[in-house]
Short mmCIF file of C-alpha atoms in Angstrom, two decimals:
data_model
loop_
_atom_site.label_atom_id
_atom_site.label_comp_id
_atom_site.label_asym_id
_atom_site.label_seq_id
_atom_site.Cartn_x
_atom_site.Cartn_y
_atom_site.Cartn_z
CA MET N 282 116.80 93.99 50.62
CA ASN N 283 114.08 92.06 48.84
CA ILE N 284 110.51 93.31 49.02
CA ASP N 285 107.55 91.57 50.60
CA ARG N 286 105.58 90.08 47.71
CA ARG N 287 102.44 89.38 49.71
CA ARG N 288 100.29 91.33 47.23
CA SER N 289 102.24 90.62 44.05
CA ALA N 290 100.20 87.60 43.01
CA GLY N 291 98.77 88.44 39.65
CA ALA N 292 101.19 91.31 39.12
CA GLY N 293 102.52 91.36 35.61
CA ARG N 294 98.95 90.51 34.53
CA TRP N 295 98.09 93.58 32.54
CA ARG N 296 94.86 95.47 33.26
CA LEU N 297 92.60 96.25 30.31
CA ARG N 298 91.82 99.87 29.49
CA THR N 299 89.79 99.46 26.28
CA ALA N 300 87.94 96.77 24.38
CA THR N 301 90.99 96.34 22.18
CA GLY N 302 92.71 94.87 25.23
CA VAL N 303 90.71 91.69 24.70
CA ALA N 304 93.09 90.78 21.90
CA LEU N 305 96.00 91.12 24.30
CA ALA N 306 94.22 89.10 26.95
CA ALA N 307 94.01 86.27 24.45
CA VAL N 308 97.77 85.81 24.71
CA GLY N 309 97.69 85.74 28.50
CA LEU N 310 98.97 89.25 29.17
CA LEU N 311 95.95 91.01 30.62
CA ALA N 312 93.40 90.71 33.39
CA THR N 313 91.04 93.15 35.11
CA ALA N 314 89.29 95.80 33.01
CA VAL N 315 89.74 99.47 33.94
CA PRO N 316 87.94 102.53 32.56
CA ALA N 317 89.03 103.94 29.22
CA ALA N 318 89.93 107.61 28.92
CA THR N 319 87.19 110.04 27.88
CA ALA N 320 87.40 110.89 24.17
CA ALA N 321 88.69 114.40 23.43
CA PRO N 322 88.04 116.55 20.35
CA GLU N 323 90.19 115.50 17.40
CA PRO N 324 93.22 117.86 17.20
CA ASP N 325 94.87 119.00 14.00
CA PRO N 326 97.46 116.55 12.59
CA LEU N 327 100.99 117.02 13.88
CA ASP N 328 103.41 118.91 11.63
CA PRO N 329 106.37 116.61 10.77
CA ALA N 330 108.60 119.68 10.41
CA ASN N 331 108.61 120.05 14.20
CA PHE N 332 110.45 116.72 14.51
CA GLU N 333 113.06 117.37 11.80
CA LEU N 334 116.74 117.21 12.84
CA ARG N 335 120.03 118.30 11.32
CA PRO N 336 123.69 118.02 12.39
CA ASP N 337 124.81 121.03 14.42
CA ASP N 338 127.43 123.36 12.96
CA GLN N 339 130.23 122.11 15.25
CA GLY N 340 130.53 118.64 13.74
CA ASP N 341 133.85 119.12 11.95
CA ALA N 342 135.41 120.98 14.90
CA VAL N 343 134.33 118.25 17.32
CA ARG N 344 135.64 115.51 15.04
CA ASP N 345 139.01 117.30 14.75
CA ALA N 346 139.29 117.73 18.53
CA VAL N 347 138.54 114.03 19.09
CA ALA N 348 141.19 113.01 16.55
CA ARG N 349 143.74 115.12 18.41
CA LEU N 350 142.68 113.69 21.78
CA ASP N 351 143.19 110.20 20.33
CA ALA N 352 146.85 111.12 19.82
CA GLU N 353 147.18 112.35 23.41
CA LEU N 354 145.39 109.71 25.49
CA PRO N 355 145.21 105.88 25.54
CA ARG N 356 141.91 104.41 24.37
CA VAL N 357 140.15 101.38 25.83
CA THR N 358 137.16 99.23 24.89
CA VAL N 359 133.89 98.58 26.71
CA SER N 360 135.32 95.18 27.68
CA ASP N 361 138.29 96.95 29.27
CA VAL N 362 136.02 99.25 31.27
CA LEU N 363 133.99 96.31 32.58
CA ALA N 364 137.15 94.37 33.42
CA GLU N 365 138.23 97.30 35.61
CA ALA N 366 134.83 97.77 37.26
CA ASN N 367 135.33 99.06 40.79
CA ARG N 368 131.82 98.77 42.28
CA THR N 369 129.45 95.87 42.87
CA ALA N 370 125.67 95.90 42.48
CA GLU N 371 123.28 93.78 44.51
CA HIS N 372 121.43 91.39 42.18
CA ASP N 373 118.00 89.81 42.55
CA ALA N 374 117.42 87.26 39.79
CA ASP N 375 113.64 87.16 40.22
CA GLY N 376 112.48 90.24 42.09
CA ALA N 377 113.19 93.72 43.43
CA CYS N 378 116.45 94.23 45.32
CA ASN N 379 115.47 97.61 46.79
CA ALA N 380 112.37 97.89 48.97
CA GLY N 381 112.58 101.66 48.61
CA ALA N 382 111.69 101.35 44.93
CA ILE N 383 108.31 99.76 45.68
CA ASP N 384 105.33 101.47 47.35
CA ASP N 385 103.87 98.51 49.24
CA ASP N 386 101.98 100.62 51.81
CA ASP N 387 99.44 102.32 49.56
CA ALA N 388 99.14 99.94 46.58
CA ASP N 389 96.81 96.97 46.22
CA GLU N 390 98.95 95.49 43.46
CA LEU N 391 102.75 95.45 43.45
CA PRO N 392 105.08 95.58 40.46
CA ASP N 393 106.13 92.12 39.29
CA VAL N 394 109.85 92.78 38.88
CA ALA N 395 111.54 90.05 36.85
CA GLU N 396 115.17 90.94 37.67
CA SER N 397 116.95 93.84 39.32
CA PHE N 398 120.30 95.36 40.19
CA CYS N 399 120.86 97.83 43.03
CA PHE N 400 123.70 100.32 43.30
CA GLN N 401 126.12 100.57 46.20
CA SER N 402 125.07 102.90 49.02
CA GLY N 403 127.13 105.84 47.75
CA ASP N 404 125.24 105.70 44.46
CA ASP N 405 121.84 104.66 45.78
CA ASP N 406 121.50 107.62 48.11
CA VAL N 407 123.63 110.37 46.51
CA ARG N 408 121.56 113.51 45.88
CA TYR N 409 123.85 115.33 43.44
CA TRP N 410 123.69 112.58 40.79
CA TYR N 411 120.34 111.32 39.44
CA PRO N 412 119.95 108.27 37.13
CA GLN N 413 117.78 108.79 34.05
CA GLY N 414 118.46 106.80 30.87
CA VAL N 415 118.94 103.08 30.30
CA THR N 416 120.15 101.01 27.35
CA THR N 417 121.63 97.52 27.00
CA ALA N 418 123.93 95.36 24.94
CA ALA N 419 120.78 94.04 23.25
CA ASP N 420 120.28 97.54 21.83
CA ALA N 421 123.91 97.67 20.75
CA GLN N 422 124.09 94.31 19.00
CA GLY N 423 120.61 92.77 18.95
CA GLY N 424 119.58 89.27 19.99
CA GLN N 425 119.40 87.60 23.38
CA LEU N 426 123.11 87.20 24.09
CA ALA N 427 124.23 90.58 22.76
CA GLY N 428 127.95 90.11 23.31
CA PRO N 429 130.06 88.50 26.00
CA GLU N 430 129.57 91.06 28.75
CA GLN N 431 125.76 91.42 28.78
CA ALA N 432 126.15 95.07 29.73
CA ILE N 433 123.49 97.51 30.91
CA LEU N 434 124.22 101.24 30.70
CA VAL N 435 122.61 103.96 32.84
CA SER N 436 122.96 107.73 32.42
CA TRP N 437 123.16 110.12 35.39
CA TYR N 438 123.05 113.91 35.39
CA ASP N 439 124.66 116.29 37.87
CA HIS N 440 121.70 117.40 40.00
CA GLU N 441 121.60 120.58 42.07
CA VAL N 442 120.65 119.86 45.69
CA THR N 443 118.27 122.56 46.95
CA ASN N 444 116.67 120.85 49.96
CA GLY N 445 119.00 121.36 52.92
CA PRO N 446 122.30 120.68 51.16
CA THR N 447 125.19 119.41 53.25
CA GLU N 448 128.62 121.04 53.04
CA GLU N 449 129.67 118.41 50.50
CA GLU N 450 126.52 118.98 48.46
CA GLU N 451 127.03 122.76 48.54
CA HIS N 452 130.51 122.21 47.13
CA GLU N 453 129.15 119.92 44.42
CA ASN N 454 126.44 122.47 43.57
CA GLY N 455 129.19 124.86 42.54
CA ILE N 456 130.62 122.43 39.95
CA GLU N 457 128.73 121.31 36.85
CA LYS N 458 130.04 117.81 36.13
CA GLY N 459 127.55 117.09 33.35
CA VAL N 460 126.75 113.45 32.65
CA ARG N 461 128.20 110.10 33.65
CA ILE N 462 127.36 106.64 32.30
CA THR N 463 127.28 103.49 34.43
CA PHE N 464 128.58 100.37 32.66
CA LEU N 465 127.09 97.38 34.52
CA ASP N 466 128.07 93.79 33.69
CA LYS N 467 125.01 91.54 34.19
CA GLN N 468 127.19 88.44 34.54
CA THR N 469 129.45 89.72 37.32
CA ASN N 470 127.24 92.44 38.91
CA ALA N 471 130.27 94.74 38.72
CA TYR N 472 129.95 98.29 37.42
CA ARG N 473 131.90 101.47 36.79
CA HIS N 474 131.06 105.08 35.93
CA VAL N 475 132.41 106.78 32.79
CA LEU N 476 132.29 110.58 32.44
CA LEU N 477 130.95 112.07 29.22
CA ALA N 478 132.78 115.12 27.86
CA TYR N 479 132.57 117.76 25.15
CA PRO N 480 135.84 117.99 23.12
CA VAL N 481 137.39 121.41 22.46
CA ILE N 482 140.65 123.06 21.47
CA ASP N 483 141.80 125.19 24.41
CA ASP N 484 143.20 128.71 24.38
CA ASN N 485 146.72 127.31 23.96
CA GLY N 486 145.73 125.35 20.85
CA ALA N 487 145.83 121.98 22.65
CA PRO N 488 143.04 119.37 22.57
CA SER N 489 140.93 119.32 25.71
CA TYR N 490 137.34 118.75 26.84
CA ARG N 491 134.75 120.11 29.25
CA SER N 492 131.61 118.85 30.98
CA VAL N 493 128.56 118.10 28.83
CA LEU N 494 126.35 121.12 29.42
CA THR N 495 123.29 122.80 27.96
CA GLY N 496 123.31 126.22 26.32
CA GLN N 497 122.53 127.63 29.78
CA ASP N 498 125.72 126.06 31.20
CA LYS N 499 123.76 123.54 33.24
CA SER N 500 124.43 119.81 33.20
CA LEU N 501 122.66 118.00 30.37
CA HIS N 502 119.65 116.10 31.75
CA ALA N 503 120.44 112.96 29.68
CA GLY N 504 116.89 111.67 30.14
CA GLY N 505 117.39 108.78 27.73
CA ILE N 506 120.20 106.87 26.03
CA VAL N 507 120.58 104.33 23.23
CA TRP N 508 123.66 102.21 22.57
CA TYR N 509 123.66 101.31 18.88
CA GLY N 510 126.77 99.70 17.42
CA ASP N 511 129.67 101.92 18.47
CA PHE N 512 127.48 104.95 19.14
CA LEU N 513 125.76 106.17 22.29
CA TYR N 514 122.83 108.50 21.55
CA VAL N 515 121.92 110.78 24.47
CA ALA N 516 118.71 112.81 24.66
CA ASP N 517 119.38 116.56 24.69
CA THR N 518 116.18 118.03 26.12
CA ALA N 519 115.92 121.31 24.22
CA ALA N 520 117.89 120.32 21.14
CA GLY N 521 117.75 116.69 19.97
CA PHE N 522 120.52 114.12 20.42
CA ARG N 523 124.18 114.17 21.45
CA VAL N 524 126.24 111.28 20.07
CA PHE N 525 129.24 109.62 21.74
CA ASP N 526 131.48 106.84 20.43
CA MET N 527 132.60 103.68 22.26
CA ARG N 528 135.76 103.65 20.12
CA HIS N 529 136.93 106.78 21.94
CA ILE N 530 136.99 105.99 25.66
CA TYR N 531 140.08 107.50 27.28
CA ASP N 532 141.85 105.92 30.26
CA LEU N 533 143.20 108.74 32.43
CA GLY N 534 144.47 106.23 34.98
CA ALA N 535 146.78 104.63 32.43
CA ALA N 536 147.81 107.89 30.74
CA SER N 537 151.22 109.34 31.58
CA ASN N 538 149.63 112.78 31.16
CA GLY N 539 146.37 111.94 32.98
CA THR N 540 145.20 111.93 36.59
CA THR N 541 142.19 110.86 38.66
CA GLU N 542 143.25 112.78 41.77
CA ASP N 543 141.28 116.04 41.50
CA PRO N 544 137.47 115.71 41.43
CA ASP N 545 137.03 119.45 40.84
CA LYS N 546 138.89 119.66 37.53
CA ILE N 547 138.05 118.58 34.00
CA GLY N 548 140.05 118.83 30.79
CA ARG N 549 143.67 119.77 30.24
CA HIS N 550 145.40 121.81 32.96
CA ASP N 551 149.15 122.48 32.74
CA GLY N 552 149.54 119.57 30.33
CA THR N 553 147.65 117.06 32.50
CA TYR N 554 144.19 115.69 31.67
CA HIS N 555 141.51 115.54 34.39
CA GLY N 556 138.03 114.00 34.48
CA HIS N 557 136.47 115.12 37.79
CA GLY N 558 138.23 112.17 39.44
CA TYR N 559 136.85 109.56 37.01
CA ARG N 560 139.28 107.20 35.35
CA TYR N 561 137.42 106.96 32.03
CA VAL N 562 136.20 109.80 29.81
CA MET N 563 134.18 109.47 26.58
CA PRO N 564 133.89 112.52 24.27
CA GLN N 565 131.01 113.66 22.10
CA VAL N 566 131.51 113.03 18.37
CA ALA N 567 128.32 114.54 16.87
CA ALA N 568 125.04 116.28 17.68
CA TRP N 569 121.63 116.46 16.05
CA GLU N 570 119.43 119.50 16.66
CA VAL N 571 115.78 120.15 15.89
CA THR N 572 115.33 122.63 13.03
CA ALA N 573 112.04 124.17 14.22
CA ALA N 574 112.06 127.13 16.58
CA GLN N 575 111.60 126.32 20.25
CA GLY N 576 108.25 127.46 21.59
CA THR N 577 106.56 127.06 24.95
CA ARG N 578 107.12 123.58 26.28
CA CYS N 579 104.02 121.34 26.38
CA SER N 580 101.71 124.01 24.96
CA ALA N 581 98.79 123.36 22.64
CA GLU N 582 100.81 124.98 19.85
CA ASP N 583 102.50 122.33 17.71
CA GLU N 584 106.14 123.50 17.87
CA ALA N 585 109.58 121.91 18.16
CA MET N 586 109.50 118.70 20.21
CA VAL N 587 111.32 118.35 23.51
CA PHE N 588 113.63 115.31 23.78
CA SER N 589 113.05 113.85 27.24
CA TYR N 590 113.85 110.17 26.56
CA VAL N 591 115.03 107.87 23.77
CA SER N 592 114.94 104.15 22.96
CA LEU N 593 115.58 101.76 20.07
CA ASP N 594 113.21 99.75 17.88
CA ARG N 595 114.95 96.74 16.30
CA SER N 596 111.68 94.97 15.45
CA THR N 597 111.58 96.36 11.90
CA PRO N 598 114.18 95.83 9.13
CA ASP N 599 115.00 99.55 9.36
CA HIS N 600 116.03 100.20 12.94
CA HIS N 601 114.62 103.38 14.50
CA LEU N 602 115.35 105.76 17.33
CA ILE N 603 112.22 106.46 19.39
CA ALA N 604 112.01 109.69 21.38
CA GLY N 605 109.39 111.73 23.16
CA GLU N 606 108.70 114.55 25.56
CA TYR N 607 107.70 114.69 29.21
CA CYS N 608 104.67 116.87 30.06
CA ASP N 609 102.99 116.79 33.46
CA GLN N 610 99.30 116.76 34.31
CA ASN N 611 99.21 120.55 34.78
CA GLN N 612 100.38 121.39 31.25
CA GLU N 613 98.25 121.94 28.16
CA VAL N 614 99.14 118.71 26.38
CA ALA N 615 100.37 115.26 27.41
CA GLY N 616 103.37 115.22 25.07
CA ARG N 617 104.48 113.78 21.75
CA ALA N 618 106.69 110.96 20.49
CA ALA N 619 108.33 110.17 17.16
CA ALA N 620 110.54 107.68 15.32
CA TRP N 621 113.59 108.29 13.10
CA ARG N 622 115.23 105.73 10.80
CA LEU N 623 118.78 105.32 12.10
CA ALA N 624 120.27 104.71 8.67
CA ASP N 625 119.31 108.28 7.74
CA SER N 626 121.77 109.64 10.33
CA LEU N 627 124.76 107.69 8.98
CA ASP N 628 126.95 108.08 5.91
CA ASP N 629 128.09 105.30 3.56
CA ARG N 630 130.85 104.30 6.01
CA GLY N 631 128.42 104.01 8.91
CA GLU N 632 129.75 107.19 10.52
CA GLN N 633 127.71 110.14 11.80
CA ILE N 634 126.74 112.67 9.14
CA THR N 635 128.08 116.12 10.11
CA ASP N 636 126.94 118.24 7.15
CA PRO N 637 124.45 120.79 8.61
CA SER N 638 122.49 120.85 5.35
CA HIS N 639 121.47 117.20 5.81
CA LEU N 640 117.97 116.68 7.21
CA TRP N 641 116.96 113.71 9.36
CA ARG N 642 113.19 113.45 9.25
CA ALA N 643 110.89 111.47 11.53
CA ASP N 644 108.79 108.91 9.66
CA GLU N 645 106.23 108.41 12.46
CA VAL N 646 104.85 111.04 14.87
CA HIS N 647 102.34 110.70 17.71
CA ARG N 648 100.53 112.50 20.48
CA LEU N 649 100.53 110.91 23.93
CA GLU N 650 97.36 110.31 25.90
CA PRO N 651 99.01 109.77 29.33
CA THR N 652 100.88 112.60 31.06
CA ASN N 653 104.12 112.27 33.08
CA VAL N 654 105.67 109.89 30.54
CA GLN N 655 109.39 109.30 31.21
CA GLY N 656 110.10 106.63 28.59
CA ALA N 657 108.71 105.05 25.43
CA LEU N 658 109.42 101.90 23.43
CA ARG N 659 108.04 100.62 20.15
CA VAL N 660 108.15 96.93 19.25
CA ASP N 661 106.19 95.16 16.52
CA GLY N 662 103.91 98.16 16.12
CA ARG N 663 102.97 98.43 19.82
CA TRP N 664 104.20 101.11 22.17
CA TYR N 665 105.21 100.90 25.83
CA LEU N 666 105.01 104.10 27.89
CA SER N 667 106.37 104.56 31.42
CA LYS N 668 104.41 107.03 33.57
CA THR N 669 105.89 108.24 36.84
CA ASN N 670 103.81 109.23 39.84
CA GLY N 671 106.66 111.02 41.59
CA PRO N 672 108.51 110.09 44.80
CA HIS N 673 107.02 108.38 47.85
CA GLU N 674 104.21 110.34 49.49
CA ALA N 675 102.22 109.01 52.43
CA GLY N 676 98.71 107.95 51.55
CA GLU N 677 99.33 107.92 47.79
CA ASN N 678 100.08 105.00 45.49
CA ASP N 679 103.38 106.21 44.08
CA ASN N 680 104.24 103.17 41.99
CA SER N 681 104.76 104.05 38.35
CA VAL N 682 102.72 102.60 35.49
CA LEU N 683 103.87 100.77 32.37
CA TYR N 684 101.31 101.19 29.59
CA LEU N 685 100.94 99.13 26.41
CA THR N 686 99.05 100.33 23.32
CA GLU N 687 97.29 98.23 20.73
CA ARG N 688 99.21 97.43 17.54
CA ASP N 689 99.49 100.36 15.08
CA PRO N 690 97.59 102.71 17.41
CA GLY N 691 97.14 105.74 15.14
CA GLU N 692 98.29 109.27 15.87
CA VAL N 693 97.33 109.22 19.57
CA LEU N 694 99.17 106.69 21.73
CA ALA N 695 96.29 105.59 23.95
CA PRO N 696 96.99 102.75 26.41
CA ALA N 697 95.08 99.52 25.92
CA ALA N 698 96.59 97.87 29.01
CA GLN N 699 98.73 98.66 32.02
CA GLU N 700 100.69 97.15 34.88
CA PRO N 701 102.37 98.66 37.94
CA ALA N 702 106.07 99.53 37.87
CA PRO N 703 108.53 100.67 40.56
CA VAL N 704 108.48 104.22 41.94
CA GLY N 705 110.24 106.84 39.80
CA ALA N 706 110.35 104.88 36.52
CA GLU N 707 112.45 106.53 33.83
CA ASP N 708 113.70 105.67 30.32
CA LEU N 709 112.93 102.26 28.75
CA ALA N 710 115.02 99.64 26.91
CA LEU N 711 114.11 96.26 25.43
CA TRP N 712 115.96 92.94 25.80
CA PRO N 713 114.61 89.89 23.87
CA THR N 714 114.26 86.69 25.90
CA ALA N 715 114.52 83.00 25.02
CA ASP N 716 110.75 82.43 25.34
CA GLY N 717 110.06 84.75 22.41
CA GLY N 718 109.03 87.60 24.69
CA HIS N 719 111.16 90.39 26.07
CA ASP N 720 112.23 92.17 29.22
CA VAL N 721 111.45 95.88 29.48
CA TRP N 722 114.30 97.51 31.41
CA SER N 723 114.15 100.81 33.29
CA VAL N 724 115.70 102.59 36.26
CA SER N 725 114.08 104.23 39.28
CA GLU N 726 115.58 107.64 40.01
CA TYR N 727 114.96 108.73 43.60
CA PRO N 728 117.68 108.60 46.30
CA GLY N 729 117.35 105.56 48.55
CA GLY N 730 115.00 103.83 46.11
CA ARG N 731 117.20 103.37 43.05
CA MET N 732 117.09 100.16 41.09
CA VAL N 733 117.82 98.99 37.54
CA TYR N 734 115.06 96.50 36.82
CA SER N 735 113.09 94.59 34.20
CA LEU N 736 109.43 93.70 33.77
CA HIS N 737 108.91 90.59 31.64
CA VAL N 738 106.42 90.55 28.77
CA ALA N 739 105.50 87.20 27.21
CA ALA N 740 105.45 86.64 23.45
CA GLN N 741 102.59 88.43 21.70
CA ARG N 742 100.64 87.63 18.55
#
């Protein structure tokens, strides 16, 4: 269902927040001025050691388990997965396909959605899976075309239903399925889910895998993802990044020793491989963990960063991962963000470094001025930040906000401009466009109002 655009005239025209926004207005991006934030006392500089990463100590064991799984199960490519897509998204080429993703009752200005895809009803309204991260073929390969399939990927985590769960939801609450990735083909609107897995050697000495979980045996939140070459980087909230590999996608439907019949089982059971009913399974191949000790999340103490979301910056010769932490308005600080040079995580063959003595250091660190940030992008020295205002609530403008900083903003990422975004905005990804600008892609997370969408930004000077 398309939304009523009666108040969307002028949407996509960014509102100024500071005098520096005048420079952005000069390129036709901005309009009405809004108040700047009150200046706060200058904090101490951030300690780069709190953003330092290293490979975890399971790298060799994981690599060995994946090699043994390769010998057990048939592998397929991303193209194969898309060719076997079993679901169809609704597509709106110039607007929002889900009215539930837009608060048009309490907002004076509506998000100017450039393009959108909406999931089938079983995915749009399911309460035990929540979408979080987004990345695209433009991240993977660069450029406007970015490969033949024009794919968009979305991460979902297994969410516990606590508000009046149905019998089905109660059953699902008892099973931690971890993380799944939606592979959506922009050209056909078809999509399919792929289950992520953690490879192990079982008690019988056979290669197997389990759900992707945290150290507390809960499903990984997977708040952000980046597809870069063959690798899929997934944000691991309390640790850093998990890494998966597109060269190792297993087809349980085509495997003589695989099955898709039992949604309650994962891994090898009596010689047969299961994937919670999913046909395709992709195992972890590496992990990066923060070296600093974990402190109190979002406290004024500068301690190890939380990894809530991740994106890719291809606008510099040295490509970077961008990550940051979510802190709400009731916590002591608004959060931090940082950038890591991707080449520093790879060996001479372009494979993941697994030596735990290797250090991957951030080369840019920032404090955030806005709270409730669910995604961040950096392009040509400017940062985009997505701020969520929660789910629909009567009498409140619940549309999210997309902020843009000035170029090279300094340690504090303070917005210079803003525009409205759909309700429940999450992770961000960038796709260059033919006009020299780019589309900023995101996904809205709440049941009944889910939508993969882009906001277009014209070329900037």
